[in-house]
Amino acid sequence: MENSMRKFDGDLFLQDVTEKLETRLNEIKNDLVEGQKEIESMHEYYWENYTEMDQYGYEDYDNQQALLHQVNANDEKLKLKHRFDRMLDSPFFGRVDFAFDGEDEAEPFYIGIGNFAERAGMTPLIYDWRAPVSGLFYDFDKGPAFYEAPAGRIEGEICSKWQYKIRNGKMVYAFESDTKIDDEILKQELGNNGDVKLKNIVRTIQKEQNAIIRNTKDKILVIQGAAGSGKTSIALHRIAYLLYHDRKNLKSSNVLVLSPNSVFADYISHILPELGEENIKEMSFDLFAYRELKDTAADCEDRYDHLERIMAFPDEEEKERFRMKQSADFVGMTEGFLATLEDRLVDFHEISFRGMSLTEEELIRMFYFKFQDTPLLARMDAVKEYFIDSYETLKGRDISEEDQELLQRKFDDMYVTKDVYKIYNWLLEDYGYELLPDVPYERRKIQYEDVFPMLYLKYRLLGRSSQKNIKHLVIDEMQDYSYLQYVLLNGLFQCRMTILGDFAQTLDTKQHDVTKFLPKILGKEIRQLTLNKSYRNTYEIAKYAEKITGITGLEVLERHGKEVEEKAFSSIDDVIEEVMTRLNVSDDGYETAALITMTEEEAYDIYRLLKNRGAEASYVDRNSSAFKKGLTVTTFYLAKGLEFDQVFELRGKKENPLREQAEYICATRALQELYVYDII
């Protein structure tokens, strides 16, 4: 009886809060209309009267400030409207009845994606999932509990907890649970067909996930998580939590995500807006490096060029050379090279200009002592500026732009070369590596193994500007970044970081555990956490994936489904026929499916064959920027981080050095069904 009464309470509350949300929305809409009229009126007044405004501009300034204030007020109301519009569909998903110490009656706290009160300043009817009191829902079962409020720890007892599913403003179910998030509810949520986008997990956040999301103490948080453990979702929810709790110091524009590619960026792009925050910036580190080296070479390879080459032409020597050039040893070799570079890079001679000169001895003294802390290729510019300042002070007049260009050439001529590409070749020659082609700028294309070593050398020769606007950096797929890349990132970003990945998904022939060297680079302010429970795949798929790597100890949510099917075919046409027979993407079936190959060439050929047969499919390559529903054809390395209801894996040749890694990545993309095909 009590159970049904509490459910009835939930229905009544839903009805009441929906009416109040609609009332607030109507008021906000009216306010927006009136605000827009006010803005138009201010514009009209300004243009009619600006010629008569006082000469000192005080009235003009006051009008501009009033206009800015009204525009900002409208923007805030618009954000509120968007949040309440989202909340109308599902105003809340949880409830905790909490009796404060010393109180007999329990107070209900309803939890949703945002705060909602009838009026600003009133007690919320619904609490944001990030509010301190909401931690009760995620961290405790019935019984003694507490939460950390701004005033200190609040203790008491949880008398009951409820989970709700509301869609289109209607109650789907209300479930009282003794546990944090009931497994049956969790299975139902995770067992739903895959969305075209990554799911937000506010309704199903687990205790260990919540601890990461609400962590504000650790400057650098490193999360090693199994495939399907929710690493990326947790990182984005953590950013939403930090933005909510530190609005004065942290804005969306201060957060950067290093993502592997544009498709992945699109796949996760909706999460923060769904959670009531503006979207954040994302960037590929490969693209960043290419832009930074644009003045050195016309083109650069990316990681995917490198992967395609080692699959097409397996070469142990090349793989070892690549690893060496990204290692701590190579950083040390570069520093050794730089220590002796000064003498071979600069040819000193006296500088004379309009009766003023710098002797060779004076130049040497300034170059080696006065400006010794300035990067080597920027040092002569510092000497030049000193010379110009001295001349202008002595003569009492400025040097013309034309003369400044003349002086620039004079000082530049003392360098044997300022070309970083050529200086990098000196480094390679000194340590016995094959040199880059000696070709003009427009014909230069830097192989991937040399991209980041050359960028490191450039920064050491010319300096780098720290990305001070970025106050929180998220690094996803941490296992795919080398020692050298972390050294570069540490120099570029002096800020808090959330770093996450899975060493089992390394895009290399060997598993790559970066947690072994990260403390050496980033310092001791690192907290390392491990997530061992997978929520993505069915039990059958998870166990299949486990056999590929031999990694044991992974916890799997026992959500059962079809057994994994392995088949061999004699031709690609037979594979396509099988895929089209098995494919179950429709309004009544699944949302997403993927046919995943090893190489870009295979993916494109299969995509064309599917299109020729009239199949609806999307092709995703490194230049794609959108993730769509339906069937996607792509490579294993571009499928990383994504998930699909059905996965059809076209297994590569046994000689492929990345075959095992690719198999594991493909298997762990599948939510419901996995098919593994060979061509023999």
XYZ file of C-alpha atoms in Angstrom:
680
model
C 0.000 0.000 0.000
C 2.788 2.435 0.970
C 4.640 1.576 -2.255
C 1.667 2.428 -4.472
C 0.992 5.609 -2.462
C 4.574 6.778 -3.067
C 4.134 6.061 -6.799
C 0.915 8.082 -6.691
C 2.867 10.884 -4.988
C 5.287 10.819 -7.924
C 2.431 11.091 -10.437
C 0.884 14.008 -8.552
C 4.250 15.750 -8.271
C 4.872 15.236 -12.011
C 1.519 16.808 -12.824
C 2.143 19.717 -10.452
C 5.702 20.431 -11.557
C 4.758 20.171 -15.259
C 2.079 22.837 -14.791
C 4.563 25.076 -12.999
C 7.209 24.513 -15.683
C 4.688 25.486 -18.377
C 3.750 28.605 -16.410
C 7.405 29.628 -16.062
C 8.019 28.949 -19.750
C 5.096 31.161 -20.776
C 6.407 33.932 -18.515
C 9.909 33.595 -19.995
C 8.538 33.664 -23.553
C 6.642 36.867 -22.750
C 9.760 38.343 -21.124
C 11.799 37.490 -24.237
C 9.271 39.217 -26.500
C 9.259 42.302 -24.254
C 13.056 42.222 -23.992
C 13.400 42.122 -27.773
C 11.040 45.094 -28.078
C 13.167 46.958 -25.524
C 16.348 46.218 -27.505
C 14.727 47.460 -30.729
C 13.514 50.592 -28.929
C 17.033 51.271 -27.584
C 18.487 50.886 -31.083
C 15.891 53.250 -32.522
C 16.479 55.873 -29.797
C 20.229 55.709 -30.340
C 20.086 56.258 -34.099
C 17.581 59.075 -33.731
C 19.574 60.904 -31.040
C 23.263 59.990 -31.255
C 24.247 63.273 -32.983
C 22.847 65.237 -30.036
C 24.533 63.188 -27.315
C 27.077 65.017 -25.146
C 30.586 65.554 -26.529
C 32.302 63.500 -23.809
C 30.274 60.411 -24.687
C 28.765 59.791 -21.247
C 25.221 59.452 -22.586
C 26.459 57.348 -25.480
C 28.301 55.084 -23.004
C 25.239 54.797 -20.733
C 23.050 53.840 -23.703
C 25.522 51.196 -24.859
C 25.748 49.739 -21.344
C 21.948 49.629 -20.982
C 21.696 47.875 -24.352
C 24.385 45.351 -23.375
C 22.605 44.687 -20.072
C 19.308 43.991 -21.876
C 20.981 41.719 -24.460
C 22.685 39.732 -21.671
C 19.403 39.475 -19.759
C 17.702 38.117 -22.876
C 20.535 35.594 -23.389
C 20.151 34.323 -19.812
C 16.377 33.977 -20.249
C 16.912 32.107 -23.507
C 19.263 29.631 -21.769
C 16.643 29.172 -19.036
C 13.973 28.569 -21.676
C 16.097 25.873 -23.363
C 16.680 24.131 -20.020
C 12.993 24.178 -19.051
C 12.004 22.974 -22.550
C 14.257 19.939 -22.041
C 12.899 19.390 -18.545
C 9.282 19.327 -19.782
C 10.020 16.032 -21.528
C 11.449 14.488 -18.336
C 11.395 16.844 -15.331
C 13.077 14.420 -12.925
C 14.495 10.894 -12.814
C 15.181 10.290 -9.136
C 14.010 11.042 -5.649
C 15.548 10.693 -2.196
C 13.492 10.915 1.009
C 16.046 12.171 3.530
C 15.515 12.695 7.283
C 18.024 15.221 8.635
C 19.637 14.386 11.981
C 17.219 15.398 14.738
C 14.194 15.419 12.396
C 11.419 12.817 12.448
C 9.914 13.590 9.045
C 11.793 12.837 5.844
C 12.027 15.552 3.211
C 11.710 14.521 -0.464
C 14.372 15.727 -2.918
C 13.527 15.261 -6.598
C 16.533 15.131 -8.950
C 16.656 16.131 -12.629
C 19.005 17.537 -15.273
C 18.633 21.049 -13.859
C 17.324 23.117 -10.951
C 13.727 24.299 -11.060
C 11.954 26.582 -8.598
C 8.660 28.438 -9.005
C 10.520 31.723 -8.627
C 14.178 32.725 -8.413
C 15.361 32.460 -4.810
C 12.695 29.960 -3.764
C 13.485 26.414 -2.589
C 13.904 24.207 -5.678
C 11.159 21.751 -6.536
C 13.753 19.817 -8.565
C 17.487 19.744 -7.814
C 20.202 19.679 -10.440
C 21.946 16.276 -10.558
C 25.175 18.163 -9.756
C 23.812 19.801 -6.577
C 25.418 18.593 -3.310
C 22.200 16.958 -2.051
C 21.946 14.906 -5.271
C 25.018 12.945 -4.199
C 22.674 11.043 -1.851
C 20.988 9.468 -4.867
C 24.226 8.202 -6.408
C 26.327 7.301 -3.373
C 24.069 5.696 -0.748
C 21.480 2.995 -0.231
C 18.745 3.241 2.417
C 20.123 4.007 5.865
C 22.641 6.489 7.288
C 23.934 8.940 4.703
C 25.466 12.394 4.304
C 26.313 14.999 1.715
C 28.863 17.790 1.584
C 27.149 21.184 1.505
C 28.900 24.593 1.352
C 28.248 24.933 5.099
C 29.777 21.527 5.870
C 28.725 17.889 6.115
C 24.969 17.286 6.443
C 24.117 13.931 8.036
C 20.878 12.004 8.312
C 19.110 8.915 7.022
C 17.723 7.927 3.648
C 14.230 6.571 4.261
C 13.481 5.659 0.645
C 14.821 6.118 -2.881
C 12.896 6.203 -6.141
C 13.825 5.959 -9.786
C 11.536 7.272 -12.487
C 11.370 7.076 -16.232
C 9.394 9.926 -17.785
C 9.017 10.449 -21.513
C 7.057 13.201 -23.260
C 5.907 14.364 -19.840
C 4.267 10.980 -19.029
C 5.311 8.563 -16.287
C 6.647 5.326 -17.832
C 7.527 3.742 -14.508
C 8.248 4.554 -10.872
C 10.472 2.112 -9.019
C 11.461 2.105 -5.357
C 14.919 0.646 -4.963
C 16.969 -0.467 -1.975
C 20.117 -0.071 -4.044
C 21.742 2.907 -5.737
C 20.744 2.171 -9.319
C 18.853 -1.114 -9.564
C 20.538 -3.556 -11.956
C 17.283 -4.294 -13.783
C 16.795 -0.583 -14.450
C 20.424 -0.293 -15.553
C 20.107 -3.268 -17.914
C 16.957 -1.811 -19.423
C 18.616 1.568 -20.003
C 21.786 0.061 -21.455
C 19.892 -2.547 -23.435
C 17.979 0.054 -25.428
C 18.978 0.396 -29.054
C 22.004 2.592 -29.589
C 21.437 6.278 -30.064
C 23.083 8.131 -32.911
C 24.925 10.057 -30.206
C 26.674 9.092 -26.995
C 24.145 8.751 -24.146
C 24.202 11.018 -21.152
C 24.261 8.870 -18.023
C 22.728 11.105 -15.336
C 20.002 8.526 -14.630
C 22.431 5.634 -14.196
C 25.625 7.103 -12.718
C 27.282 4.488 -10.513
C 29.013 5.210 -7.216
C 32.545 4.785 -8.582
C 31.656 6.986 -11.577
C 30.127 9.648 -9.321
C 33.343 9.841 -7.284
C 35.241 10.746 -10.461
C 32.617 13.206 -11.712
C 32.537 15.125 -8.407
C 36.314 15.115 -7.856
C 37.463 18.725 -7.477
C 40.602 18.126 -5.397
C 42.983 16.477 -7.833
C 44.684 18.653 -10.441
C 45.276 15.769 -12.831
C 42.932 12.787 -12.910
C 44.032 9.756 -14.950
C 41.366 7.131 -15.638
C 42.323 3.719 -16.970
C 39.018 2.145 -17.964
C 37.975 -0.962 -19.802
C 36.095 -0.624 -23.089
C 32.488 0.214 -22.284
C 33.187 1.442 -18.746
C 31.823 4.892 -19.610
C 35.138 6.783 -19.559
C 34.193 9.438 -22.096
C 30.727 9.973 -20.629
C 32.243 10.300 -17.158
C 34.795 12.865 -18.389
C 32.089 14.998 -20.030
C 29.794 14.751 -17.009
C 32.775 15.770 -14.869
C 33.261 18.869 -17.021
C 29.538 19.678 -16.646
C 29.902 19.275 -12.867
C 32.994 21.523 -12.689
C 31.322 24.201 -14.839
C 28.297 24.122 -12.509
C 30.360 24.456 -9.336
C 32.954 27.010 -10.464
C 31.063 29.417 -12.716
C 33.168 32.403 -11.593
C 36.456 30.894 -12.779
C 35.555 28.262 -15.374
C 33.542 28.736 -18.570
C 32.917 26.396 -21.489
C 35.429 28.394 -23.542
C 38.123 27.486 -20.967
C 37.774 23.739 -21.611
C 39.397 21.826 -24.467
C 38.922 18.189 -25.480
C 41.684 16.496 -27.451
C 39.640 14.108 -29.575
C 40.917 11.597 -32.127
C 38.828 12.872 -35.075
C 35.872 15.022 -36.123
C 33.375 12.143 -36.229
C 34.071 11.338 -32.587
C 33.760 15.034 -31.757
C 30.322 15.080 -33.410
C 29.353 11.874 -31.582
C 29.896 13.512 -28.171
C 28.906 17.088 -29.085
C 25.370 16.982 -27.629
C 26.282 15.820 -24.118
C 27.064 19.163 -22.496
C 24.084 20.991 -24.052
C 21.852 18.163 -22.784
C 23.288 18.744 -19.318
C 22.578 22.461 -19.463
C 26.039 23.706 -20.477
C 27.432 25.314 -23.608
C 29.550 23.118 -25.829
C 33.315 23.066 -25.432
C 36.165 23.275 -27.915
C 37.691 20.145 -29.390
C 40.882 19.631 -31.330
C 42.932 16.876 -32.908
C 46.548 17.070 -31.723
C 47.683 15.894 -35.176
C 45.871 18.816 -36.818
C 47.335 21.199 -34.234
C 50.858 19.957 -35.039
C 50.232 20.313 -38.777
C 49.187 23.954 -38.294
C 52.219 24.652 -36.101
C 54.568 23.198 -38.755
C 52.838 24.882 -41.709
C 55.711 27.342 -42.109
C 58.231 24.464 -42.121
C 56.670 22.001 -44.571
C 53.770 22.048 -47.015
C 52.184 18.917 -45.563
C 52.352 16.420 -42.698
C 51.182 12.854 -42.334
C 48.712 12.045 -39.566
C 48.437 8.970 -37.353
C 46.127 7.284 -39.837
C 48.686 7.549 -42.668
C 51.163 5.818 -40.365
C 48.710 3.034 -39.463
C 47.808 2.389 -43.097
C 51.477 2.129 -44.053
C 52.475 -0.331 -41.313
C 49.482 -2.525 -42.202
C 50.317 -2.447 -45.925
C 54.091 -2.831 -45.480
C 54.896 -4.417 -42.110
C 58.432 -3.304 -41.313
C 59.917 -4.023 -37.893
C 62.694 -1.500 -38.447
C 60.197 1.293 -39.180
C 58.075 0.398 -36.145
C 61.132 0.481 -33.890
C 62.306 3.778 -35.395
C 58.856 5.293 -34.813
C 58.843 4.227 -31.152
C 62.367 5.544 -30.638
C 61.548 8.975 -32.063
C 58.604 9.371 -29.651
C 60.549 8.205 -26.582
C 62.222 9.819 -23.578
C 65.574 8.761 -25.042
C 64.941 10.803 -28.183
C 63.968 13.833 -26.092
C 67.333 13.427 -24.322
C 69.145 13.114 -27.658
C 67.465 16.310 -28.889
C 68.563 18.165 -25.762
C 72.122 16.906 -26.294
C 72.014 18.109 -29.895
C 70.741 21.547 -28.787
C 73.588 21.898 -26.278
C 76.150 21.910 -29.102
C 74.051 23.616 -31.776
C 74.886 27.242 -30.925
C 78.423 27.078 -32.319
C 77.477 25.487 -35.660
C 74.311 27.519 -36.205
C 75.668 31.074 -35.889
C 78.459 32.848 -37.806
C 79.118 36.127 -35.958
C 80.336 39.277 -37.721
C 80.184 42.985 -36.960
C 76.916 44.837 -37.578
C 77.068 48.472 -38.743
C 74.173 50.842 -39.334
C 74.272 54.642 -39.949
C 77.332 55.294 -37.827
C 76.493 52.802 -35.067
C 77.924 49.283 -34.788
C 78.065 46.097 -32.733
C 81.413 44.328 -32.764
C 81.689 40.553 -33.095
C 82.785 40.358 -29.436
C 79.764 42.407 -28.286
C 77.425 40.227 -30.338
C 78.897 37.051 -28.860
C 78.622 38.423 -25.325
C 74.963 39.356 -25.778
C 74.107 36.154 -27.636
C 75.688 33.800 -25.104
C 75.136 35.702 -21.857
C 72.683 38.622 -21.951
C 70.017 36.657 -23.877
C 71.069 33.108 -23.036
C 67.553 32.215 -21.781
C 65.930 33.234 -25.075
C 65.327 30.326 -27.524
C 68.159 29.955 -30.008
C 66.409 31.033 -33.239
C 64.685 33.923 -31.432
C 67.881 35.097 -29.718
C 69.249 37.176 -32.582
C 65.889 38.993 -32.751
C 66.394 39.937 -29.093
C 69.882 41.279 -29.941
C 68.405 43.199 -32.902
C 65.720 44.808 -30.698
C 68.430 45.819 -28.204
C 70.425 47.411 -31.051
C 67.348 49.302 -32.378
C 66.430 50.579 -28.898
C 70.004 51.781 -28.377
C 70.066 53.532 -31.763
C 66.698 55.251 -31.273
C 67.694 56.409 -27.778
C 71.053 57.745 -29.005
C 69.709 59.464 -32.150
C 66.389 60.550 -30.658
C 64.330 59.286 -33.583
C 62.551 56.104 -34.707
C 63.947 53.736 -37.310
C 61.731 53.459 -40.397
C 60.036 50.178 -41.340
C 62.289 49.886 -44.382
C 65.424 50.212 -42.235
C 64.017 47.723 -39.713
C 63.651 45.187 -42.539
C 67.258 45.886 -43.580
C 68.471 45.273 -40.013
C 66.369 42.110 -39.792
C 68.193 40.720 -42.838
C 71.587 41.694 -41.400
C 70.940 39.870 -38.128
C 69.274 36.878 -39.825
C 72.300 36.473 -42.095
C 74.373 35.483 -39.054
C 72.412 32.223 -38.841
C 73.731 29.486 -41.120
C 70.019 28.629 -41.538
C 66.746 29.386 -39.753
C 64.985 26.493 -41.483
C 63.796 24.069 -38.760
C 63.440 21.328 -41.393
C 67.168 21.572 -42.244
C 68.208 21.795 -38.595
C 66.119 18.677 -37.852
C 68.072 16.905 -40.594
C 71.286 17.823 -38.765
C 69.849 16.128 -35.685
C 68.966 12.982 -37.650
C 72.415 12.914 -39.244
C 74.181 13.275 -35.886
C 72.395 10.193 -34.527
C 72.623 8.031 -37.635
C 69.026 8.257 -38.863
C 68.003 8.458 -42.509
C 67.617 12.106 -43.563
C 64.425 13.747 -44.774
C 64.414 14.559 -48.508
C 66.316 17.768 -49.361
C 63.503 19.364 -51.385
C 61.909 22.834 -51.653
C 59.195 23.813 -49.136
C 56.259 23.058 -51.446
C 57.419 19.433 -51.927
C 58.019 18.704 -48.242
C 55.704 16.192 -46.552
C 56.775 15.168 -43.057
C 56.240 11.515 -42.184
C 54.296 10.943 -38.986
C 57.304 9.567 -37.114
C 59.008 12.964 -37.552
C 56.036 15.313 -36.956
C 56.211 15.626 -33.174
C 60.030 15.369 -32.892
C 60.237 18.275 -35.346
C 57.570 20.215 -33.438
C 59.531 19.683 -30.202
C 62.695 20.954 -31.890
C 60.848 23.974 -33.286
C 59.511 24.923 -29.858
C 62.973 24.578 -28.308
C 64.467 26.765 -31.076
C 61.733 29.419 -31.284
C 59.734 29.103 -28.068
C 56.031 28.408 -27.696
C 53.094 30.292 -26.317
C 51.294 28.589 -23.456
C 47.544 28.116 -24.017
C 46.611 30.223 -20.997
C 42.922 30.495 -21.880
C 42.543 26.736 -21.395
C 41.933 25.952 -17.724
C 40.907 22.304 -18.122
C 42.198 19.849 -20.714
C 40.514 16.523 -21.482
C 42.724 13.956 -23.226
C 40.747 11.012 -24.588
C 42.355 7.783 -25.863
C 45.385 8.526 -23.682
C 47.111 5.301 -24.722
C 47.575 6.666 -28.254
C 49.788 9.551 -27.129
C 53.546 9.054 -26.894
C 56.009 10.174 -24.239
C 57.114 13.029 -26.513
C 53.520 14.151 -27.133
C 52.872 14.338 -23.382
C 56.045 16.408 -22.974
C 54.683 18.824 -25.601
C 51.209 18.907 -24.014
C 52.700 19.601 -20.604
C 54.518 22.602 -22.036
C 51.448 23.920 -23.854
C 48.830 23.443 -21.137
C 49.622 24.411 -17.557
C 46.170 23.547 -16.254
C 43.972 20.880 -14.700
C 43.534 17.733 -16.762
C 41.233 14.739 -17.099
C 43.121 11.997 -18.954
C 41.374 8.761 -19.920
C 41.919 5.687 -22.004
C 42.307 1.920 -22.238
C 45.744 0.406 -22.821
C 44.083 -2.626 -24.469
C 42.968 -0.350 -27.340
C 46.418 1.018 -28.225
C 46.824 1.770 -31.930
C 50.149 -0.024 -32.000
C 51.376 -3.583 -32.203
C 52.111 -3.491 -28.463
C 49.865 -2.427 -25.592
C 50.900 1.004 -24.371
C 50.455 1.859 -20.673
C 51.189 5.581 -20.408
C 50.436 5.650 -16.657
C 53.968 4.318 -16.076
C 55.611 7.554 -17.277
C 52.925 10.242 -16.825
C 53.997 11.160 -13.246
C 57.536 11.817 -14.509
C 56.217 14.339 -17.067
C 53.204 15.893 -15.347
C 54.459 15.793 -11.762
C 53.186 14.081 -8.650
C 49.805 15.846 -8.522
C 48.254 12.882 -10.339
C 45.445 10.674 -9.115
C 45.169 7.395 -10.999
C 41.881 5.475 -11.003
C 40.810 2.238 -12.658
C 37.328 1.339 -13.944
C 37.000 -2.411 -14.315
C 33.282 -2.764 -15.010
C 31.950 -2.703 -18.577
C 28.376 -1.599 -19.267
C 28.363 -1.473 -23.083
C 28.372 -4.984 -24.501
C 26.185 -7.973 -23.817
C 27.753 -10.638 -21.613
C 28.421 -12.828 -24.681
C 30.226 -10.077 -26.600
C 32.254 -8.995 -23.554
C 33.475 -12.541 -22.948
C 34.400 -12.905 -26.628
C 36.437 -9.666 -26.459
C 38.147 -10.844 -23.271
C 39.520 -13.911 -25.076
C 41.169 -11.734 -27.740
C 43.434 -9.847 -25.321
C 43.706 -12.418 -22.540
C 43.004 -9.621 -20.042
C 41.025 -10.995 -17.113
C 39.355 -9.485 -14.067
C 36.871 -7.368 -16.000
C 33.426 -7.096 -14.396
C 30.556 -7.371 -16.839
C 26.926 -6.397 -16.327
C 25.067 -9.646 -17.022
C 22.907 -8.397 -19.850
C 22.556 -11.377 -22.156
C 22.075 -11.418 -25.921
C 22.988 -13.365 -29.055
C 26.165 -15.389 -29.233
C 28.932 -13.946 -31.387
C 28.910 -15.448 -34.883
C 32.132 -16.194 -36.799
C 31.990 -17.122 -40.483
C 34.360 -17.499 -43.433
C 33.481 -16.583 -47.012
C 35.154 -17.050 -50.369
C 34.504 -13.539 -51.700
C 33.654 -10.007 -50.647
C 30.352 -10.298 -52.544
C 29.345 -13.149 -50.239
C 30.222 -11.032 -47.201
C 28.058 -8.169 -48.455
C 25.177 -10.550 -49.141
C 25.440 -11.849 -45.569
C 25.564 -8.346 -44.102
C 22.472 -7.257 -46.022
C 20.651 -10.366 -44.821
C 21.612 -9.847 -41.168
C 21.274 -6.057 -41.103
C 18.420 -4.987 -38.832
C 18.355 -1.192 -39.009
C 14.808 0.117 -39.254
C 12.072 1.913 -37.331
C 11.213 -1.383 -35.644
C 14.797 -2.623 -35.361
C 18.108 -1.058 -34.435
C 19.243 2.541 -34.814
C 22.871 1.898 -35.709
C 25.099 -0.690 -37.343
C 28.680 -0.735 -38.603
C 30.662 -2.718 -41.123
C 34.235 -2.317 -39.889
C 37.307 -3.077 -41.972
C 41.043 -2.926 -41.370
C 42.057 -0.403 -44.052
C 40.655 2.720 -45.674
C 40.801 1.127 -49.131
C 38.757 -1.885 -47.983
C 36.173 0.362 -46.333
C 35.698 2.522 -49.427
C 35.479 -0.473 -51.804
C 32.840 -2.150 -49.628
C 30.896 1.103 -49.296
C 30.739 1.433 -53.099
C 29.633 -2.179 -53.488
C 26.871 -1.659 -50.906
C 25.677 1.512 -52.661
C 25.668 -0.317 -56.007
C 23.297 -2.849 -54.460
C 20.988 -0.098 -53.313
C 21.918 -0.299 -49.620
C 21.575 2.803 -47.431
C 24.999 3.388 -45.891
C 27.329 6.160 -44.693
C 31.063 6.116 -45.325
C 33.290 7.510 -42.582
C 36.911 8.397 -43.291
C 39.387 10.741 -41.593
C 37.785 13.779 -43.267
C 34.238 12.979 -42.157
C 32.650 15.247 -39.573
C 29.271 13.678 -38.753
C 28.049 10.444 -37.173
C 24.724 9.286 -38.625
C 22.156 6.622 -37.839
C 21.832 3.551 -40.043
C 24.728 1.511 -41.435
C 28.208 3.039 -41.220
C 31.191 1.677 -43.155
C 34.546 2.600 -41.659
C 37.913 1.361 -40.389
C 38.603 -0.001 -36.911
C 40.787 2.961 -35.983
C 38.010 5.470 -36.817
C 35.389 3.368 -35.005
C 37.277 3.739 -31.716
C 35.154 5.451 -29.088
C 31.919 4.863 -31.035
C 29.305 2.193 -30.387
C 26.747 0.461 -32.609
C 23.842 -1.942 -32.044
C 25.169 -4.331 -34.686
C 28.802 -4.728 -35.711
C 30.005 -6.666 -38.749
C 33.777 -7.050 -38.595
C 35.744 -7.948 -41.696
C 38.835 -9.455 -40.139
C 42.177 -8.612 -41.701
C 44.941 -10.821 -42.999
C 46.904 -12.789 -40.418
C 50.050 -10.908 -41.476
C 48.475 -7.606 -40.382
C 50.547 -6.482 -37.354
C 47.511 -4.659 -35.912
C 45.081 -7.558 -36.330
C 44.696 -8.403 -32.626
C 44.233 -4.777 -31.600
C 41.729 -4.271 -34.407
C 39.733 -7.363 -33.412
C 39.425 -6.153 -29.822
C 38.390 -2.649 -30.870
C 35.776 -4.012 -33.306
C 34.325 -6.432 -30.767
C 33.969 -3.800 -28.070
C 32.020 -1.456 -30.390
C 29.003 -3.832 -30.422
C 26.080 -3.196 -28.085
C 23.758 -6.047 -29.095
C 25.129 -8.224 -31.924
C 28.610 -9.042 -33.237
C 29.444 -10.851 -36.468
C 33.076 -11.641 -37.348
C 33.840 -12.486 -40.982
C 36.917 -13.806 -42.798
C 37.603 -14.102 -46.509
C 39.531 -17.261 -47.355
